Amino acid sequence: MNQQSGFRLARWATVLTLLLAVAALPATASQHECIGGDRVRDVTAWGRPATTFSPYPARSLGELKDLFNRYESDLRTVLGRAGWEGNPDDLFRTVRMAEEGSPLVTVKQVAPGAEFAWMAFRRKGQPACVKDIRWAGKSTFPAWSITVVSNDVEYVFMVPQECLNLAAEKGRKPVPPPTCDLKASFDPEADAITVTGTTNGASIEVTKITTPAGAGKLGDLKPLNGGRWSYPVSADGTYSFEARATSASGRQSSTCSASVPVTRKKPVCTISASVDPDTQVITVSTAGSVGSAEITGFKMWDGSSGEMSALQSAGAGKWTFAAGPTLPKKPGDYTFTFDAVSRLHGYEATCSAGATLTKERRRGQWIVRGYAARVDSSGDEFNTVTPAVGDFPEERTKFSIGNATGFGGAVEYLFRPNWGVELDAMLADLDTMFVFDIGPLWGMDHQDVDFQPISLGINYHLTPDKRADVFLGAFVSAVDYGDATYSDLGLSFRKDLGSDTGFGAKVGVDIPFSWESPWAITGSLRYIATSAEVDNVDLDVDPLIFTLGLAYKF
């Protein structure tokens, strides 16, 4: 060591030398053990750099590790001569694995009076050690304190920061058996138990498992990070675990246990079905189900089984079904039923839901009808008798009203699904007969007289959603009759039937060509209370009118 190094060591008073006490030790000490030991030797001065174990200081943790690596062989020699009962590997591992702030490798001040069981030094350049050393200097010096657990015993070493004179503090403390703590928790989502073991020893392992069915398999225990394991469950009940913690030496161990009650999550099946009336598409959802839910089948509106391929996936737990094309033409309510199952942990739950699609009859606000009509009148008649006067013979006449045929049309506005206002006009030719008998002369003539009722009324539809739309009506009619001239045997007679206001009622029906067709066959039976005036005599016409034709709804 050069003179500058000697001055630095003296200035910091940290290089521990053995001085004359070491020089005075018997030269006959064994080369395989520490010298001294017959009494405690005081060290009161610093000097003789040649007795220091290393000429390099260890003021930082990095320098300490570097010196332990550089002089590992010599340090192991000293540990052997000192008869240290620990494992040297544990000492070197403690130093090498230490981090800043580690509680095992710290800096402390060594005060006067501190005693050590032995201390390393160099004797003629070779590693040596001396027993029973006491620092009798006048001041403290900084040193590294190294706590080592080896073979279940705790030892404390001291290393001055200005050299590597490793020293062992007196006494040792047996390390108690390793702690063993075990916890178990059940995760219903993962359907597994998490076992957590902690110890201050070297290792901890699960040694026994008890399930509700008996002994569990250790092979089913899957390791996780940080002293944790995962264990699958198969039934409800209590699961117990036992573990053993082992010390680093393997000589000490302790056991611990933990139990956890398990109630497995059961499946819940929830299904809903909704209808879009515009697209006639049914959406089926299993949202809200617990477990793995799927549609297992569905029933059509007629009770037959639907094709599963007709269901289209619309995302997680959602399907669609185009129901419109499967419906018949007939309006009505059609119900589809969907079945589902949810599976979880070997359990199953089933559910079903129905969706009703309403197919409405083709509706319109206007109905136009055109028809042919058969008019059956009451056949009323009147007779006249004029007595003979002078040369004029007796005169007899007879006038009667018969039946008619014709055609007509109507327009109805539906202001409610069941109620409509109708305007109707019809043109028919009533068959009339005029008979006259004057003395020896007799004649008869038939003429057609116009029958033109224009009616305004209201209809009530009894079955607007059925194939046959039956309706009842009441109306008021303005009836216009025509006139006619009857002639025979050179004689002419003109008759004007006039006009009248009548009231009527009817029953009708519209039968569309198909459920969705705007065209329909229409027919009705009507009655009008009306009369015609002939020669100031009222003749009841009161016709029953039968109509048959076509209707168009829009």
Coordinates of C-alpha atoms in Angstrom, one line a residue:
M1 CA 0.0 0.0 0.0
N2 CA 1.5 3.4 -1.0
Q3 CA 2.0 6.3 1.4
Q4 CA -1.1 8.3 0.1
S5 CA -3.3 5.3 0.9
G6 CA -1.9 5.0 4.4
F7 CA -2.6 8.7 5.0
R8 CA -6.3 8.2 3.8
L9 CA -6.8 5.2 6.1
A10 CA -5.3 7.0 9.0
R11 CA -7.5 10.1 8.3
W12 CA -10.7 8.1 8.3
A13 CA -9.6 5.8 11.2
T14 CA -11.2 2.9 9.6
V15 CA -8.5 0.5 8.8
L16 CA -8.4 -2.0 11.7
T17 CA -5.0 -3.5 12.3
L18 CA -4.0 -6.1 14.8
L19 CA -0.9 -4.1 15.9
L20 CA 1.4 -5.7 18.4
A21 CA -1.3 -8.0 19.8
V22 CA -1.3 -9.9 16.5
A23 CA 2.5 -9.8 16.2
A24 CA 2.7 -11.2 19.7
L25 CA 0.5 -14.2 19.0
P26 CA 2.2 -17.6 19.1
A27 CA 3.7 -18.6 15.8
T28 CA 2.7 -22.2 16.5
A29 CA -1.0 -21.6 15.8
S30 CA -2.5 -24.1 13.3
Q31 CA -2.7 -22.9 9.7
H32 CA -6.3 -24.2 9.5
E33 CA -7.8 -22.3 12.4
C34 CA -7.9 -18.8 13.9
I35 CA -5.1 -17.7 16.2
G36 CA -5.7 -16.5 19.7
G37 CA -8.8 -17.3 21.7
D38 CA -7.1 -17.6 25.2
R39 CA -8.2 -14.1 26.1
V40 CA -9.9 -11.0 24.7
R41 CA -7.4 -8.7 22.9
D42 CA -7.9 -5.0 22.8
V43 CA -7.2 -3.1 19.6
T44 CA -6.5 0.6 20.4
A45 CA -4.6 1.9 17.4
W46 CA -4.7 1.9 13.6
G47 CA -1.8 1.1 11.3
R48 CA 0.2 -1.6 9.7
P49 CA -1.7 -1.5 6.4
A50 CA -0.2 -4.9 5.5
T51 CA -2.6 -6.6 8.0
T52 CA -5.7 -5.3 6.3
F53 CA -7.6 -7.8 4.3
S54 CA -8.0 -5.5 1.3
P55 CA -6.3 -2.2 0.4
Y56 CA -9.5 -1.0 -1.2
P57 CA -12.3 0.7 0.7
A58 CA -16.0 -0.4 0.6
R59 CA -17.8 2.9 1.1
S60 CA -20.7 2.0 -1.2
L61 CA -22.8 -1.1 -1.6
G62 CA -21.4 -1.6 -5.1
E63 CA -17.8 -1.5 -3.8
L64 CA -18.7 -3.9 -1.0
K65 CA -20.1 -6.4 -3.6
D66 CA -17.1 -5.9 -5.8
L67 CA -14.7 -6.7 -2.9
F68 CA -16.7 -9.8 -2.0
N69 CA -16.4 -11.0 -5.6
R70 CA -12.7 -10.1 -5.8
Y71 CA -11.6 -11.8 -2.5
E72 CA -14.2 -14.6 -2.5
S73 CA -11.7 -17.4 -2.2
D74 CA -9.7 -15.7 0.6
L75 CA -13.0 -15.0 2.5
R76 CA -14.1 -18.6 2.2
T77 CA -10.7 -19.6 3.6
V78 CA -11.2 -17.4 6.6
L79 CA -14.8 -18.7 7.2
G80 CA -13.4 -22.2 7.2
R81 CA -10.6 -21.4 9.7
A82 CA -13.0 -19.5 11.9
G83 CA -15.1 -22.7 12.1
W84 CA -18.3 -20.8 11.0
E85 CA -21.2 -23.2 11.2
G86 CA -23.1 -21.5 8.5
N87 CA -23.0 -22.0 4.7
P88 CA -20.6 -19.5 3.0
D89 CA -22.9 -19.5 0.0
D90 CA -25.6 -17.8 2.2
L91 CA -23.2 -15.0 3.1
F92 CA -22.2 -14.3 -0.5
R93 CA -25.8 -14.6 -1.7
T94 CA -27.0 -12.1 0.9
V95 CA -24.4 -9.5 -0.2
R96 CA -24.8 -10.0 -3.9
M97 CA -28.6 -9.8 -3.8
A98 CA -28.7 -6.8 -1.5
E99 CA -30.3 -3.6 -2.8
E100 CA -30.1 0.0 -1.5
G101 CA -32.2 0.2 1.7
S102 CA -32.0 -3.6 2.3
P103 CA -32.5 -4.4 6.0
L104 CA -29.9 -7.2 5.7
V105 CA -27.0 -5.0 4.6
T106 CA -26.8 -1.7 6.4
V107 CA -24.3 0.9 7.6
K108 CA -23.7 1.3 11.3
Q109 CA -21.2 3.0 13.6
V110 CA -19.0 0.7 15.7
A111 CA -18.4 2.2 19.1
P112 CA -15.5 1.5 21.5
G113 CA -16.1 -1.6 23.5
A114 CA -17.6 -3.6 20.6
E115 CA -16.4 -7.2 20.8
F116 CA -16.2 -9.7 17.9
A117 CA -15.9 -13.5 18.0
W118 CA -13.2 -13.3 15.3
M119 CA -11.9 -11.0 12.6
A120 CA -10.2 -11.6 9.3
F121 CA -6.8 -10.1 8.6
R122 CA -3.7 -10.9 6.5
R123 CA -0.6 -12.5 7.9
K124 CA 2.3 -12.3 5.6
G125 CA -0.1 -11.7 2.8
Q126 CA -2.2 -14.8 3.5
P127 CA -5.8 -14.8 4.8
A128 CA -5.9 -15.4 8.5
C129 CA -8.2 -14.7 11.4
V130 CA -7.9 -13.8 15.1
K131 CA -10.4 -14.7 17.9
D132 CA -11.9 -12.5 20.6
I133 CA -11.2 -9.0 19.4
R134 CA -12.5 -5.8 21.2
W135 CA -12.3 -2.3 19.8
A136 CA -10.7 -0.2 22.4
G137 CA -10.2 2.9 20.3
K138 CA -11.3 6.3 21.3
S139 CA -13.8 6.9 18.5
T140 CA -16.4 5.0 16.4
F141 CA -15.8 4.0 12.9
P142 CA -18.3 3.3 10.0
A143 CA -18.8 -0.3 9.0
W144 CA -21.2 -2.6 7.1
S145 CA -23.5 -4.7 9.1
I146 CA -24.5 -7.9 7.3
T147 CA -27.3 -10.2 8.6
V148 CA -27.2 -13.7 7.3
V149 CA -29.6 -16.6 7.9
S150 CA -27.9 -19.9 7.3
N151 CA -28.9 -23.3 8.5
D152 CA -31.8 -21.8 10.4
V153 CA -29.5 -19.6 12.5
E154 CA -29.1 -15.8 12.2
Y155 CA -25.5 -14.4 12.2
V156 CA -24.3 -10.8 12.1
F157 CA -21.1 -9.8 10.4
M158 CA -19.2 -6.5 10.4
V159 CA -17.0 -5.1 7.6
P160 CA -15.2 -1.8 8.1
Q161 CA -15.9 0.6 5.2
E162 CA -12.2 1.2 4.8
C163 CA -11.1 -2.4 4.4
L164 CA -12.5 -5.9 4.1
N165 CA -11.5 -7.2 7.6
L166 CA -14.6 -9.3 7.9
A167 CA -15.6 -9.8 11.6
A168 CA -18.3 -12.0 13.2
E169 CA -20.3 -10.5 16.1
K170 CA -20.6 -12.6 19.2
G171 CA -23.7 -14.7 19.7
R172 CA -26.2 -16.1 17.3
K173 CA -29.9 -16.3 17.2
P174 CA -31.8 -19.4 16.2
V175 CA -34.3 -18.7 13.4
P176 CA -37.9 -19.9 14.3
P177 CA -39.7 -22.2 11.9
P178 CA -40.9 -20.5 8.7
T179 CA -44.3 -18.8 8.9
C180 CA -47.1 -20.5 7.0
D181 CA -50.2 -18.7 6.0
L182 CA -52.8 -20.0 3.6
K183 CA -55.9 -18.4 2.2
A184 CA -58.6 -19.6 -0.2
S185 CA -61.3 -17.7 -2.1
F186 CA -63.9 -18.7 -4.6
D187 CA -64.4 -16.8 -7.9
P188 CA -67.9 -17.6 -9.2
E189 CA -67.2 -16.0 -12.6
A190 CA -64.1 -18.2 -13.2
D191 CA -65.7 -21.1 -11.3
A192 CA -62.4 -21.7 -9.6
I193 CA -60.8 -21.4 -6.2
T194 CA -57.7 -19.2 -5.8
V195 CA -55.3 -20.5 -3.1
T196 CA -52.7 -18.0 -1.8
G197 CA -49.8 -19.1 0.4
T198 CA -47.2 -16.8 2.1
T199 CA -44.2 -17.7 4.1
N200 CA -40.9 -16.1 5.3
G201 CA -39.2 -19.4 4.5
A202 CA -37.8 -20.6 1.3
S203 CA -40.9 -22.3 -0.1
I204 CA -44.5 -23.2 0.5
E205 CA -46.5 -25.9 -1.2
V206 CA -50.0 -27.4 -1.0
T207 CA -49.9 -30.9 0.3
K208 CA -53.5 -31.9 0.6
I209 CA -56.9 -31.1 -0.9
T210 CA -60.3 -32.1 0.4
T211 CA -63.4 -31.6 -1.7
P212 CA -67.1 -32.2 -1.0
A213 CA -66.7 -35.5 -2.7
G214 CA -63.6 -36.5 -0.8
A215 CA -59.8 -36.2 -1.5
G216 CA -58.9 -33.8 -4.3
K217 CA -56.2 -34.3 -6.9
L218 CA -53.1 -32.2 -6.4
G219 CA -52.5 -32.5 -10.1
D220 CA -55.6 -30.3 -10.7
L221 CA -53.9 -27.5 -8.8
K222 CA -52.5 -25.0 -11.4
P223 CA -49.7 -22.7 -10.3
L224 CA -50.2 -18.9 -10.7
N225 CA -47.7 -16.2 -10.0
G226 CA -46.8 -14.9 -6.6
G227 CA -47.4 -18.1 -4.5
R228 CA -50.9 -18.6 -5.8
W229 CA -52.7 -21.6 -7.3
S230 CA -56.0 -22.1 -9.1
Y231 CA -58.2 -25.1 -8.3
P232 CA -61.3 -26.0 -10.4
V233 CA -64.6 -26.9 -8.6
S234 CA -67.1 -29.5 -9.5
A235 CA -69.8 -29.2 -6.9
D236 CA -71.1 -27.0 -4.2
G237 CA -69.7 -27.5 -0.7
T238 CA -66.6 -26.8 1.4
Y239 CA -63.1 -27.2 -0.1
S240 CA -60.1 -27.5 2.3
F241 CA -56.4 -27.1 1.6
E242 CA -53.3 -27.9 3.6
A243 CA -49.8 -26.5 2.9
R244 CA -46.3 -26.9 4.2
A245 CA -43.7 -24.1 4.4
T246 CA -40.0 -25.0 4.4
S247 CA -37.0 -23.0 5.5
A248 CA -34.1 -22.4 3.2
S249 CA -32.0 -25.1 4.9
G250 CA -34.8 -27.6 4.5
R251 CA -34.4 -28.5 8.2
Q252 CA -37.5 -26.6 9.5
S253 CA -41.1 -26.6 8.3
S254 CA -44.6 -25.6 9.4
T255 CA -48.1 -26.3 8.2
C256 CA -51.2 -24.3 7.7
S257 CA -54.6 -24.8 6.2
A258 CA -57.6 -22.9 4.7
S259 CA -61.2 -23.7 3.8
V260 CA -63.7 -22.0 1.6
P261 CA -67.4 -22.6 1.0
V262 CA -68.4 -22.8 -2.6
T263 CA -71.8 -22.0 -4.1
R264 CA -71.4 -22.2 -7.8
K265 CA -73.1 -19.8 -10.1
K266 CA -76.2 -21.3 -11.7
P267 CA -77.4 -20.5 -15.2
V268 CA -80.2 -18.1 -15.8
C269 CA -82.2 -18.2 -19.1
T270 CA -83.8 -15.0 -20.2
I271 CA -85.2 -14.6 -23.7
S272 CA -87.3 -11.8 -25.3
A273 CA -88.8 -11.5 -28.8
S274 CA -89.9 -8.3 -30.4
V275 CA -91.6 -7.5 -33.7
D276 CA -90.9 -4.6 -36.1
P277 CA -94.4 -4.0 -37.6
D278 CA -92.9 -2.2 -40.6
T279 CA -90.4 -4.9 -41.7
Q280 CA -92.3 -7.9 -40.1
V281 CA -88.9 -9.0 -38.7
I282 CA -88.8 -10.6 -35.3
T283 CA -85.7 -9.9 -33.1
V284 CA -84.8 -12.5 -30.5
S285 CA -82.4 -11.7 -27.6
T286 CA -81.0 -13.7 -24.8
A287 CA -79.4 -10.7 -23.1
G288 CA -79.6 -11.0 -19.4
S289 CA -79.0 -14.7 -19.4
V290 CA -76.3 -16.1 -17.1
G291 CA -74.1 -18.7 -18.8
S292 CA -73.8 -19.7 -22.4
A293 CA -77.2 -19.1 -23.9
E294 CA -78.4 -20.3 -27.3
I295 CA -81.6 -20.7 -29.3
T296 CA -82.6 -24.4 -29.4
G297 CA -85.6 -24.1 -31.7
F298 CA -88.8 -22.2 -32.5
K299 CA -92.4 -22.9 -33.5
M300 CA -94.1 -21.3 -36.5
W301 CA -97.5 -19.7 -36.2
D302 CA -99.1 -22.9 -37.3
G303 CA -97.3 -25.0 -34.6
S304 CA -94.7 -26.5 -37.0
S305 CA -91.0 -26.4 -36.3
G306 CA -89.1 -23.6 -37.8
E307 CA -85.8 -24.0 -39.7
M308 CA -82.9 -23.0 -37.5
S309 CA -81.1 -21.8 -40.6
A310 CA -83.7 -19.1 -41.0
L311 CA -82.4 -17.4 -37.9
Q312 CA -79.7 -14.8 -38.7
S313 CA -77.1 -13.7 -36.1
A314 CA -77.4 -10.0 -35.3
G315 CA -74.6 -9.8 -32.7
A316 CA -73.8 -11.4 -29.3
G317 CA -76.9 -13.1 -28.0
K318 CA -79.2 -11.7 -30.7
W319 CA -80.9 -13.2 -33.7
T320 CA -83.4 -12.0 -36.3
F321 CA -86.1 -13.9 -38.2
A322 CA -88.0 -12.6 -41.3
A323 CA -91.5 -13.7 -40.4
G324 CA -93.4 -11.7 -43.0
P325 CA -92.9 -14.1 -45.9
T326 CA -94.1 -17.1 -43.9
L327 CA -97.5 -15.6 -43.1
P328 CA -100.6 -16.6 -44.9
K329 CA -102.6 -14.0 -46.8
K330 CA -105.3 -14.0 -44.3
P331 CA -105.2 -11.1 -41.8
G332 CA -104.9 -11.9 -38.2
D333 CA -102.6 -12.5 -35.2
Y334 CA -99.8 -15.0 -35.8
T335 CA -97.6 -16.1 -32.8
F336 CA -94.1 -17.5 -33.1
T337 CA -92.5 -19.2 -30.1
F338 CA -88.8 -19.3 -29.5
D339 CA -87.0 -21.7 -27.1
A340 CA -83.5 -21.2 -25.5
V341 CA -81.2 -22.9 -23.1
S342 CA -78.4 -21.4 -20.9
R343 CA -75.6 -23.7 -19.7
L344 CA -73.1 -23.0 -17.0
H345 CA -70.9 -25.3 -14.9
G346 CA -72.8 -28.4 -16.0
Y347 CA -76.2 -27.0 -15.2
E348 CA -78.9 -26.0 -17.6
A349 CA -81.8 -23.6 -17.6
T350 CA -84.5 -23.2 -20.3
C351 CA -86.8 -20.5 -21.3
S352 CA -89.2 -19.5 -24.1
A353 CA -90.8 -16.3 -25.5
G354 CA -93.5 -15.6 -28.0
A355 CA -93.8 -12.9 -30.5
T356 CA -97.1 -12.1 -32.2
L357 CA -97.2 -10.5 -35.6
T358 CA -100.5 -8.9 -36.6
K359 CA -101.3 -8.9 -40.3
E360 CA -104.0 -6.4 -40.9
R361 CA -106.4 -6.5 -43.8
R362 CA -105.6 -4.2 -46.6
R363 CA -107.2 -0.9 -45.6
G364 CA -108.3 2.1 -47.6
Q365 CA -110.4 5.2 -46.8
W366 CA -112.3 5.1 -50.1
I367 CA -114.5 2.4 -51.7
V368 CA -115.9 2.8 -55.2
R369 CA -118.7 0.4 -56.2
G370 CA -120.3 -0.2 -59.6
Y371 CA -123.1 -2.6 -59.9
A372 CA -126.1 -3.9 -61.9
A373 CA -129.4 -3.7 -60.2
R374 CA -132.7 -5.6 -60.1
V375 CA -135.6 -3.6 -58.8
D376 CA -138.7 -5.4 -57.5
S377 CA -141.5 -3.0 -56.8
S378 CA -144.5 -3.5 -54.7
G379 CA -146.6 -3.7 -57.9
D380 CA -149.1 -1.1 -56.7
E381 CA -151.9 -0.1 -59.2
F382 CA -154.9 2.1 -59.4
N383 CA -158.2 1.8 -61.4
T384 CA -160.6 4.4 -62.6
V385 CA -164.3 4.1 -63.7
T386 CA -166.1 6.8 -65.6
P387 CA -169.9 6.1 -65.9
A388 CA -171.6 6.3 -69.3
V389 CA -173.1 9.7 -70.0
G390 CA -175.5 10.1 -72.9
D391 CA -173.8 8.8 -76.0
F392 CA -170.5 8.3 -74.2
P393 CA -170.0 4.8 -73.0
E394 CA -168.5 3.8 -69.6
E395 CA -164.7 4.3 -69.4
R396 CA -162.4 2.1 -67.4
T397 CA -158.6 2.5 -66.9
K398 CA -155.9 0.7 -64.9
F399 CA -152.3 1.8 -64.2
S400 CA -149.7 -0.4 -62.5
I401 CA -146.0 -0.3 -61.8
G402 CA -143.9 -3.3 -62.3
N403 CA -140.2 -4.3 -61.9
A404 CA -137.1 -2.8 -63.4
T405 CA -133.4 -3.4 -64.1
G406 CA -130.6 -0.9 -64.1
F407 CA -127.2 0.0 -62.9
G408 CA -125.6 2.3 -60.4
G409 CA -122.5 3.4 -58.6
A410 CA -121.5 4.5 -55.2
V411 CA -118.6 6.2 -53.4
E412 CA -118.0 5.5 -49.7
Y413 CA -115.5 7.3 -47.4
L414 CA -114.4 5.4 -44.3
F415 CA -113.9 7.9 -41.6
R416 CA -113.4 5.0 -39.1
P417 CA -112.5 1.4 -39.6
N418 CA -116.2 0.5 -39.1
W419 CA -118.0 3.6 -40.2
G420 CA -118.4 5.1 -43.7
V421 CA -120.4 7.8 -45.5
E422 CA -121.8 6.7 -48.9
L423 CA -123.2 8.6 -51.9
D424 CA -125.1 6.4 -54.3
A425 CA -126.8 7.0 -57.6
M426 CA -128.8 4.5 -59.6
L427 CA -130.7 4.5 -62.9
A428 CA -133.3 1.9 -63.7
D429 CA -136.4 1.6 -66.0
L430 CA -139.6 0.7 -64.2
D431 CA -142.0 -1.4 -66.3
T432 CA -145.4 0.3 -66.2
M433 CA -148.7 -0.8 -67.8
F434 CA -151.7 1.2 -68.8
V435 CA -155.0 -0.5 -69.7
F436 CA -158.1 1.3 -71.0
D437 CA -161.6 0.0 -71.7
I438 CA -164.0 2.3 -73.5
G439 CA -167.2 0.7 -74.5
P440 CA -166.4 -1.9 -77.1
L441 CA -162.8 -0.6 -77.3
W442 CA -160.0 -2.2 -75.2
G443 CA -156.3 -1.4 -75.3
M444 CA -153.1 -1.9 -73.3
D445 CA -149.6 -0.4 -73.5
H446 CA -146.3 -1.0 -71.6
Q447 CA -143.8 1.8 -71.2
D448 CA -140.5 2.1 -69.2
V449 CA -140.4 4.9 -66.7
D450 CA -137.1 6.2 -65.3
F451 CA -136.4 5.3 -61.7
Q452 CA -133.5 7.4 -60.4
P453 CA -132.8 7.4 -56.7
I454 CA -129.8 9.4 -55.4
S455 CA -129.0 8.3 -51.9
L456 CA -126.9 9.7 -49.1
G457 CA -126.4 7.4 -46.1
I458 CA -124.1 5.9 -43.5
N459 CA -122.7 2.4 -43.4
Y460 CA -121.6 0.3 -40.4
H461 CA -119.1 -2.4 -41.2
L462 CA -119.6 -5.5 -39.1
T463 CA -116.6 -7.4 -40.2
P464 CA -114.0 -5.0 -41.5
D465 CA -111.1 -7.5 -40.8
K466 CA -112.7 -10.6 -42.3
R467 CA -112.6 -11.8 -45.8
A468 CA -116.3 -10.9 -46.3
D469 CA -116.8 -7.3 -45.2
V470 CA -120.5 -7.3 -44.2
F471 CA -122.1 -3.9 -43.7
L472 CA -125.4 -2.3 -42.8
G473 CA -126.6 1.0 -44.1
A474 CA -129.3 3.6 -43.6
F475 CA -129.9 6.3 -46.1
V476 CA -132.2 9.0 -47.5
S477 CA -133.0 9.1 -51.2
A478 CA -134.1 11.7 -53.6
V479 CA -136.1 9.6 -56.2
D480 CA -137.0 11.0 -59.5
Y481 CA -139.5 9.3 -61.7
G482 CA -139.9 9.8 -65.3
D483 CA -143.1 10.1 -67.5
A484 CA -144.5 8.1 -70.3
T485 CA -147.2 8.3 -73.1
Y486 CA -149.4 5.3 -73.6
S487 CA -151.2 4.9 -76.9
D488 CA -153.4 2.4 -78.6
L489 CA -156.4 2.3 -80.9
G490 CA -155.5 5.8 -81.9
L491 CA -155.8 7.1 -78.4
S492 CA -153.0 8.6 -76.3
F493 CA -152.6 9.0 -72.5
R494 CA -149.6 10.8 -70.9
K495 CA -148.7 10.0 -67.3
D496 CA -146.1 11.9 -65.2
L497 CA -145.0 10.0 -62.1
G498 CA -143.2 13.0 -60.4
S499 CA -140.6 12.7 -57.7
D500 CA -140.3 11.7 -54.0
T501 CA -138.1 11.6 -51.0
G502 CA -137.7 8.2 -49.5
F503 CA -135.9 6.5 -46.7
G504 CA -134.1 3.2 -46.9
A505 CA -131.9 0.5 -45.4
K506 CA -129.6 -2.0 -46.8
V507 CA -127.3 -4.9 -46.1
G508 CA -124.3 -5.4 -48.2
V509 CA -121.0 -7.3 -48.5
D510 CA -117.7 -6.8 -50.2
I511 CA -115.6 -10.0 -50.9
P512 CA -112.1 -9.2 -52.2
F513 CA -110.6 -11.4 -54.8
S514 CA -107.8 -12.1 -52.3
W515 CA -106.8 -10.9 -48.9
E516 CA -104.4 -8.3 -50.4
S517 CA -106.4 -7.4 -53.5
P518 CA -108.0 -4.0 -53.7
W519 CA -110.7 -5.4 -56.0
A520 CA -113.8 -7.1 -54.6
I521 CA -117.2 -8.5 -55.6
T522 CA -119.9 -6.4 -54.0
G523 CA -123.6 -7.0 -53.6
S524 CA -126.4 -5.6 -51.5
L525 CA -130.1 -5.9 -50.8
R526 CA -131.9 -2.5 -50.3
Y527 CA -135.3 -1.3 -49.5
I528 CA -136.6 2.2 -50.2
A529 CA -139.9 3.5 -48.9
T530 CA -141.0 5.7 -51.8
S531 CA -144.0 6.3 -53.9
A532 CA -145.0 7.7 -57.3
E533 CA -147.9 10.1 -57.9
V534 CA -150.1 9.3 -60.9
D535 CA -153.1 11.5 -61.6
N536 CA -153.0 12.7 -58.0
V537 CA -152.9 9.2 -56.7
D538 CA -149.9 7.9 -54.8
L539 CA -148.7 4.5 -55.8
D540 CA -146.4 2.7 -53.5
V541 CA -143.2 1.6 -55.2
D542 CA -141.3 0.5 -52.1
P543 CA -138.8 -1.5 -54.1
L544 CA -136.5 -4.3 -53.0
I545 CA -133.3 -3.7 -54.9
F546 CA -130.7 -6.4 -55.5
T547 CA -127.3 -5.3 -56.7
L548 CA -124.2 -7.1 -57.8
G549 CA -121.0 -5.6 -59.1
L550 CA -117.4 -4.8 -58.5
A551 CA -115.7 -2.6 -55.8
Y552 CA -112.3 -1.0 -55.6
K553 CA -110.8 0.0 -52.3
F554 CA -108.0 2.6 -52.0

